[in-house]
mmCIF file of C-alpha atoms in Angstrom:
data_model
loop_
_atom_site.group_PDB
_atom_site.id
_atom_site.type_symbol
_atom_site.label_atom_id
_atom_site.label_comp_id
_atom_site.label_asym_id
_atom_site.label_seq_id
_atom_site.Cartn_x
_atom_site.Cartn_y
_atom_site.Cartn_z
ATOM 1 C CA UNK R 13 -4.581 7.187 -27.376
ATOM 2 C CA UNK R 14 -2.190 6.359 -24.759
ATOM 3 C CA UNK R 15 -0.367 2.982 -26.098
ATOM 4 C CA UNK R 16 2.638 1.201 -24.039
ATOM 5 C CA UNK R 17 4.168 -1.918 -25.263
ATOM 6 C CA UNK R 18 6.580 -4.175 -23.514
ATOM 7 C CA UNK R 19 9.425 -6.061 -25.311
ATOM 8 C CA UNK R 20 12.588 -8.360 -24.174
ATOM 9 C CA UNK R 21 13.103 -11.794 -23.981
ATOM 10 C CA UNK R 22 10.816 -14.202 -23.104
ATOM 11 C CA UNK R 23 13.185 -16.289 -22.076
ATOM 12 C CA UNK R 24 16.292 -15.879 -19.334
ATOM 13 C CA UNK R 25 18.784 -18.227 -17.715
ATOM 14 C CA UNK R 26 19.531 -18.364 -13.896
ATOM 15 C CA UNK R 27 21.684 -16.214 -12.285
ATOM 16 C CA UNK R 28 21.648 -13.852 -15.711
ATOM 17 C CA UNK R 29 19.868 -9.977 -16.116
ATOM 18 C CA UNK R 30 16.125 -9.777 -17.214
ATOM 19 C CA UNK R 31 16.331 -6.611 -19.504
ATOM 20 C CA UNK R 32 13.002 -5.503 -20.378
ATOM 21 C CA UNK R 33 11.829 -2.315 -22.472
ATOM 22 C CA UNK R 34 8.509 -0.369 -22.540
ATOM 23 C CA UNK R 35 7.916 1.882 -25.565
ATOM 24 C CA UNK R 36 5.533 4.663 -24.982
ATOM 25 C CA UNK R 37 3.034 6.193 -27.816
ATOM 26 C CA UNK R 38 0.591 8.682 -28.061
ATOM 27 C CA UNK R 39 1.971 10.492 -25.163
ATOM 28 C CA UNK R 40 5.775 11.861 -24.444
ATOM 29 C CA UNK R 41 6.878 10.840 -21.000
ATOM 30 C CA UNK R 42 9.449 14.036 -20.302
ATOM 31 C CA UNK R 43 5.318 15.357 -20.280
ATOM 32 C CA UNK R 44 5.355 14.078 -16.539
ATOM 33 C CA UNK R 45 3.916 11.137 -14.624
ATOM 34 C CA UNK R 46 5.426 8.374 -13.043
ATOM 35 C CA UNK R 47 5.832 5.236 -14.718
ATOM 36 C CA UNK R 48 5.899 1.757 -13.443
ATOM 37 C CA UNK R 49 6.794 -1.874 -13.408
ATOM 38 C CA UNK R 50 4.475 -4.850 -12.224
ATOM 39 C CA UNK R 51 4.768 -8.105 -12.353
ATOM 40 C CA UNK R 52 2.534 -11.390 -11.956
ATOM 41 C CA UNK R 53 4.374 -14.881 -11.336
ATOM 42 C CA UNK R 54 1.521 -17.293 -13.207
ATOM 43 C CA UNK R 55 -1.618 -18.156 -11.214
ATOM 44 C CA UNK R 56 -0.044 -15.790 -8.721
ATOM 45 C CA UNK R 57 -0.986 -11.778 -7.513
ATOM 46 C CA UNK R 58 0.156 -8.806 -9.125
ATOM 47 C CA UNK R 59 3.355 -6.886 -7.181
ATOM 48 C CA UNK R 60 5.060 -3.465 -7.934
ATOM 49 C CA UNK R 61 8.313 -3.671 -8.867
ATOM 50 C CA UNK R 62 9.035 -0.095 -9.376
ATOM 51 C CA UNK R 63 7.912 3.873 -10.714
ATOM 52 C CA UNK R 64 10.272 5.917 -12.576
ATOM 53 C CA UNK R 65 9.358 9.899 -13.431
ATOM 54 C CA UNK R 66 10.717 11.130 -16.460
ATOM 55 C CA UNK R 67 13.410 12.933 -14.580
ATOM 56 C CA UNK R 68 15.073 9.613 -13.626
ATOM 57 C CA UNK R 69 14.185 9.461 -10.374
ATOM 58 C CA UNK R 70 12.992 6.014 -9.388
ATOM 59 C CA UNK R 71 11.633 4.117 -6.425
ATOM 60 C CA UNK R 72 11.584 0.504 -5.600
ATOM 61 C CA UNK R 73 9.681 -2.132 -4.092
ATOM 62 C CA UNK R 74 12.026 -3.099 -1.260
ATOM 63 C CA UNK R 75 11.778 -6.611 -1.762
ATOM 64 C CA UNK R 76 13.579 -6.513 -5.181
ATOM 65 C CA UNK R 77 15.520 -2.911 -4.577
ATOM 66 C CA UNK R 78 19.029 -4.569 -4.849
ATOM 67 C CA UNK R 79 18.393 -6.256 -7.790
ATOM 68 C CA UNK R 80 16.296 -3.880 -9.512
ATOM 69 C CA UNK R 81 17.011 -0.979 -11.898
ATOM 70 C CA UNK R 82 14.478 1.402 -13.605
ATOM 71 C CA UNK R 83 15.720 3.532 -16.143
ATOM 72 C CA UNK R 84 14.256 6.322 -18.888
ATOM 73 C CA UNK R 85 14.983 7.192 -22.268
ATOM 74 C CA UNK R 86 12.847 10.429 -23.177
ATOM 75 C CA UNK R 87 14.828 10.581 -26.579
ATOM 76 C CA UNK R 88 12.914 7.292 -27.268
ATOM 77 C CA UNK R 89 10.066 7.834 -25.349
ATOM 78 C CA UNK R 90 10.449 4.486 -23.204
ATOM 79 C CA UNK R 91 11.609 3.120 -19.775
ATOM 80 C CA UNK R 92 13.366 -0.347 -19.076
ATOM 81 C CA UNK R 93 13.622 -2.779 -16.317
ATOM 82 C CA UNK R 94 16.961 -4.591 -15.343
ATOM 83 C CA UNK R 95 16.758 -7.212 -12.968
ATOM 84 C CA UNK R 96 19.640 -9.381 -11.539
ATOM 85 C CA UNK R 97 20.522 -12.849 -10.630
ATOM 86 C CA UNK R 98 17.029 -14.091 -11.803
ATOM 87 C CA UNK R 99 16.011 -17.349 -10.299
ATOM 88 C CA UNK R 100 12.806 -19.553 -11.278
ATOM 89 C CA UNK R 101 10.833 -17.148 -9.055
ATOM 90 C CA UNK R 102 10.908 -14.588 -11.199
ATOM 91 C CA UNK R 103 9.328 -16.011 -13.997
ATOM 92 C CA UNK R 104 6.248 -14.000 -14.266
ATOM 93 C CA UNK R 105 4.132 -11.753 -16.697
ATOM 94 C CA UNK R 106 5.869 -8.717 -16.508
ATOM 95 C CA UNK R 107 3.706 -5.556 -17.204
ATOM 96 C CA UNK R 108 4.389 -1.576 -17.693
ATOM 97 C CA UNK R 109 1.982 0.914 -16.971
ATOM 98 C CA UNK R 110 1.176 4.979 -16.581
ATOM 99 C CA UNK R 111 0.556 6.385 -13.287
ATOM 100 C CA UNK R 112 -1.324 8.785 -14.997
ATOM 101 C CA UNK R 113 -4.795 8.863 -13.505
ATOM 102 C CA UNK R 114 -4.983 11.966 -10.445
ATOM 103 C CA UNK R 115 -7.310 12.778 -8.086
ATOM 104 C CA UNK R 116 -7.076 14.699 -4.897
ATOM 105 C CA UNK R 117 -7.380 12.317 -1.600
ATOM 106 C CA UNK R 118 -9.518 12.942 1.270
ATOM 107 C CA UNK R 119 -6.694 15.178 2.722
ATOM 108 C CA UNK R 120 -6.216 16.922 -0.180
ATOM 109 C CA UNK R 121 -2.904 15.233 -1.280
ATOM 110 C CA UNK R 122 -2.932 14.642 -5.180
ATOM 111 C CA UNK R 123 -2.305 11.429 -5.621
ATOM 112 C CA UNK R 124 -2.517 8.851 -8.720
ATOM 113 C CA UNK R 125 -3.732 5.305 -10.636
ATOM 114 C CA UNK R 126 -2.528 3.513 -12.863
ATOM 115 C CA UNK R 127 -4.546 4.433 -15.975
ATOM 116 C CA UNK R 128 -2.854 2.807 -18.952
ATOM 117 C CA UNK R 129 -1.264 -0.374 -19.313
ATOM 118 C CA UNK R 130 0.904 -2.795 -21.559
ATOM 119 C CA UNK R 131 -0.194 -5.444 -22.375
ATOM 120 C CA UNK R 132 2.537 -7.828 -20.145
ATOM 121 C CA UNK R 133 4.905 -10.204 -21.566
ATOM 122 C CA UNK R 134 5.723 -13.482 -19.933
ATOM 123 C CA UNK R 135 9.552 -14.019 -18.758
ATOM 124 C CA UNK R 136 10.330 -17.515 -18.040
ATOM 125 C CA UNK R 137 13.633 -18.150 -16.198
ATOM 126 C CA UNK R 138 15.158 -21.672 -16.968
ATOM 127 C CA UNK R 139 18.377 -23.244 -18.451
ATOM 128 C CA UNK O 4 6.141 -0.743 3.675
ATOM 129 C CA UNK O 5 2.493 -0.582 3.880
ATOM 130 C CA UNK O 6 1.096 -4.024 3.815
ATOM 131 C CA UNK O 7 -2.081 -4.888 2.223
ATOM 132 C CA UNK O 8 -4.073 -7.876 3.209
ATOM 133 C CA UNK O 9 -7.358 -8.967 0.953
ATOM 134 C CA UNK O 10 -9.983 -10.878 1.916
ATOM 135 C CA UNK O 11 -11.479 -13.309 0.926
ATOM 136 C CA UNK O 12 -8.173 -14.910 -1.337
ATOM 137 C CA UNK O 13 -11.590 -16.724 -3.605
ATOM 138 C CA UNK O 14 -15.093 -16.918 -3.469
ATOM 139 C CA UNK O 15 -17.774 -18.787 -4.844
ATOM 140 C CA UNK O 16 -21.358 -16.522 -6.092
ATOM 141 C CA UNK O 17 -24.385 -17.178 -8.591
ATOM 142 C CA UNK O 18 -25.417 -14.288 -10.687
ATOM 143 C CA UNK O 19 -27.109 -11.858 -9.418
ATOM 144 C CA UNK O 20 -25.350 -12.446 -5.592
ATOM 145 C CA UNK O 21 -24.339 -9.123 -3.671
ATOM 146 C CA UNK O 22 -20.665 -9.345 -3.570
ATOM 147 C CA UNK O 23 -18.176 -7.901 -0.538
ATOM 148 C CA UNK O 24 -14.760 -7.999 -1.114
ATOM 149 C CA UNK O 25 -12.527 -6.530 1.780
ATOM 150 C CA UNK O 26 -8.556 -4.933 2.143
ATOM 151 C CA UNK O 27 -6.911 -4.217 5.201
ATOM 152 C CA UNK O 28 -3.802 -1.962 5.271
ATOM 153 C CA UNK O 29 -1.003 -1.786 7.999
ATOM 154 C CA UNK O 30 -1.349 1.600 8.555
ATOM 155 C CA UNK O 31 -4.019 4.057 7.718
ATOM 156 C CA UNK O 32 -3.727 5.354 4.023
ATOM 157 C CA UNK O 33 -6.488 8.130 3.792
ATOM 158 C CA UNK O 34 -8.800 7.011 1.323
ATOM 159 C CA UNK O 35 -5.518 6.465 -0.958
ATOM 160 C CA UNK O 36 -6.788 3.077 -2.449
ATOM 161 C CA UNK O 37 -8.531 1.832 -5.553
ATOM 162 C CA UNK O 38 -9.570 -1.108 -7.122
ATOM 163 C CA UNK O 39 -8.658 -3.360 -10.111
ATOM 164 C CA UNK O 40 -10.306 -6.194 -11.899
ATOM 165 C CA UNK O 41 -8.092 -8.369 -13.356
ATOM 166 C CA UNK O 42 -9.671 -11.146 -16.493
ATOM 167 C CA UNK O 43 -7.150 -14.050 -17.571
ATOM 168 C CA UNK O 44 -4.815 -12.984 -19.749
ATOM 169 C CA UNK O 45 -5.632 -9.370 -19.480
ATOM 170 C CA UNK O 46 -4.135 -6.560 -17.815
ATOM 171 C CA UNK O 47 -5.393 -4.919 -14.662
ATOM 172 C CA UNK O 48 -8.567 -2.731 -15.146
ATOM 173 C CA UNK O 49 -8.878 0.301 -12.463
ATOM 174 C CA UNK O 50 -12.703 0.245 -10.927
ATOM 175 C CA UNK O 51 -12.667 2.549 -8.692
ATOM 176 C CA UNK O 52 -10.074 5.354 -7.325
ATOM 177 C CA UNK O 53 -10.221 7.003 -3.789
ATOM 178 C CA UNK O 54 -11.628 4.277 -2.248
ATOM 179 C CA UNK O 55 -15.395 5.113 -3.808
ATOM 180 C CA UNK O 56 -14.745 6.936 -6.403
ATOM 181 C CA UNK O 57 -16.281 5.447 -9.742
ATOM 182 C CA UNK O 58 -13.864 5.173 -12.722
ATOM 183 C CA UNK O 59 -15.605 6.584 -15.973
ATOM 184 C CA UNK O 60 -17.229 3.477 -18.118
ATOM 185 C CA UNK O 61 -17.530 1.669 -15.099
ATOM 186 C CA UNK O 62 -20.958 -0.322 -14.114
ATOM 187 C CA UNK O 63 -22.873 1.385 -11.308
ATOM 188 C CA UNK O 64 -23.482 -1.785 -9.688
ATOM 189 C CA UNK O 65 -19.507 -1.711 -8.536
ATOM 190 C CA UNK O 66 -19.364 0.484 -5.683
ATOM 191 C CA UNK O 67 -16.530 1.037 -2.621
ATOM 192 C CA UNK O 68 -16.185 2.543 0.689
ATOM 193 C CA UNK O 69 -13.888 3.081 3.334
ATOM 194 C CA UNK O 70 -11.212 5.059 4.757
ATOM 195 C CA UNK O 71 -7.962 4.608 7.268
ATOM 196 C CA UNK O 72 -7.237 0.685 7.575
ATOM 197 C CA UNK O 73 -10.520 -0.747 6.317
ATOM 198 C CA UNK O 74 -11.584 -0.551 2.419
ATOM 199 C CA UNK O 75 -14.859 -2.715 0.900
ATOM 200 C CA UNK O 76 -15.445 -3.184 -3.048
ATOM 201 C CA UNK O 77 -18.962 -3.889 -3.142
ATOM 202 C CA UNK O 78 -20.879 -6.096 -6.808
ATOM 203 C CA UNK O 79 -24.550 -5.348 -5.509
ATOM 204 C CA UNK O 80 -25.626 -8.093 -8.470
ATOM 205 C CA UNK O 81 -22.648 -10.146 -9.856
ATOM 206 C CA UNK O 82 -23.057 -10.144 -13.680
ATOM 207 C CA UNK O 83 -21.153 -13.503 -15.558
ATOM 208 C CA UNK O 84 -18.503 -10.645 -16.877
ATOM 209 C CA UNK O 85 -17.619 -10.194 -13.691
ATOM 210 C CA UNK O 86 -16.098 -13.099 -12.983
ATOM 211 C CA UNK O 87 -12.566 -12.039 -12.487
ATOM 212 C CA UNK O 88 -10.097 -11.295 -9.943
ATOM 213 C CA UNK O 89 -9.917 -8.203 -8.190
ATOM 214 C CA UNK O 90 -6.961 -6.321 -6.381
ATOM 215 C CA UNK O 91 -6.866 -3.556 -4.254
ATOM 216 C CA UNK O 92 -4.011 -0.953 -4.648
ATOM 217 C CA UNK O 93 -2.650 1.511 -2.052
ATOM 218 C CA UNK O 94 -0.862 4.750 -3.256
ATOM 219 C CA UNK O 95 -0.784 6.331 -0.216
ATOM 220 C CA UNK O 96 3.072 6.202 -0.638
ATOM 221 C CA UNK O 97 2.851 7.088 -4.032
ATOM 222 C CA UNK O 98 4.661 6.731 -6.159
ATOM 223 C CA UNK O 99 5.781 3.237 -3.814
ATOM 224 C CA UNK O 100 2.839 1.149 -4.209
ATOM 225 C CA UNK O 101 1.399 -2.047 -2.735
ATOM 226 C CA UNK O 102 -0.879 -4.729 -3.958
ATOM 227 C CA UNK O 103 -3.548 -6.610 -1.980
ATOM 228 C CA UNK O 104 -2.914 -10.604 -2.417
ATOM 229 C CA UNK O 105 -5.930 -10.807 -4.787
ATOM 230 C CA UNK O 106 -9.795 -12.100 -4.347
ATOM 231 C CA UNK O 107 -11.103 -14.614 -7.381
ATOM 232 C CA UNK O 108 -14.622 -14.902 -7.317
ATOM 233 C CA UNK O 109 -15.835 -17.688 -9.160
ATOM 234 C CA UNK O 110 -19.418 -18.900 -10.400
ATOM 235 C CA UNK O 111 -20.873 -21.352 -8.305
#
């Protein structure tokens, strides 16, 4: 059973890095698949921060890009998240999650879901 | 980006009400879309992939349709579990992704 576990601080002062980790289990991510970031500020909706594959190559929600880094460690079978200059808006559940589920759209493009999920840890940003 | 806009943002049903749920996207996706339900405190739960397709486990009474710009998620007869809130996903630019803003349906 696919098993992903987030893990970091729960708590982060303005203007300082949010460093988050995801540890993996029951699958090996240099398998394949993209793997992603999502977060949910509290009573708020969910938005994609980012997907990594396990080659390293990473894409980002626009909105965050210059603050944002992905990264992957296949040795340890986990990905991180490094955000920037945090303010109080970026307090939010932060979640990680396997883009793991395919299908074929109506156009024949493979595409995926996300299939498995952490089960999100709460950041707070305040002095 | 592709922007993804949900409607209703809440709604109020009894059990047993026939539930519509609808997403708009900025640009036609395909049938690149699928749907989450989202419980307090819980992670997202995928409902439904390609637009209509049915995850595996999921109830029957859950359904979607649509393609291009318009998308539906359908409860033909709201159950109390499914009080939640549910999110549409495009991954038409997989693997960049976008959210719909979220629909809460709530027991009236």
């Amino acid at each position: 059973q696919v098993q992903l576990q987030e893990s970091g601080p729960g708590l982060v002062k303005p203007s300082e890095t949010l460093s988050l980790t995801c540890a993996v289990s029951g699958y090996s991510i240099s398998s394949g698949y993209y793997w992603g970031w999502i977060r949910q500020p509290p009573g708020k909706g969910l938005e994609w921060i980012g997907s990594i594959y396990h080659s390293g190559s990473t894409y980002y929600n626009p909105s965050l890009k210059s603050r944002v880094t992905i990264s992957v460690d296949t040795s340890k079978n986990q990905f991180s998240l490094k955000l920037s200059s945090v303010t109080a808006a970026d307090t939010a559940v932060y979640y990680c999650a396997r883009l793991g589920g395919r299908y074929y759209d109506s156009s024949g493009f493979v595409r995926y879901y996300f299939d498995y999920w952490g089960q999100g840890t709460l950041v707070t940003v305040s002095s | 980006a592709i922007q993804m806009t949900q409607s209703p943002s809440s709604l109020s049903a009894s059990v047993g009400d026939r539930v519509t749920i609808t997403c708009r996207a900025s640009q036609g996706i395909r049938n690149d879309l699928g749907w989450y339900q989202q419980k307090p405190g819980k992670a997202p739960k995928l409902l439904i992939y390609a637009a209509s397709s049915l995850q595996s486990g999921v109830p029957s009474r859950f359904s979607g349709s649509g393609s291009g710009t318009d998308f539906t998620l359908t409860i033909s007869s709201l159950q109390p579990e499914d009080f939640a809130t549910y999110y549409c996903l495009q991954d038409y630019n997989y693997p960049r992704l976008t959210f719909g803003g979220g629909t809460k349906v709530e027991i009236k």
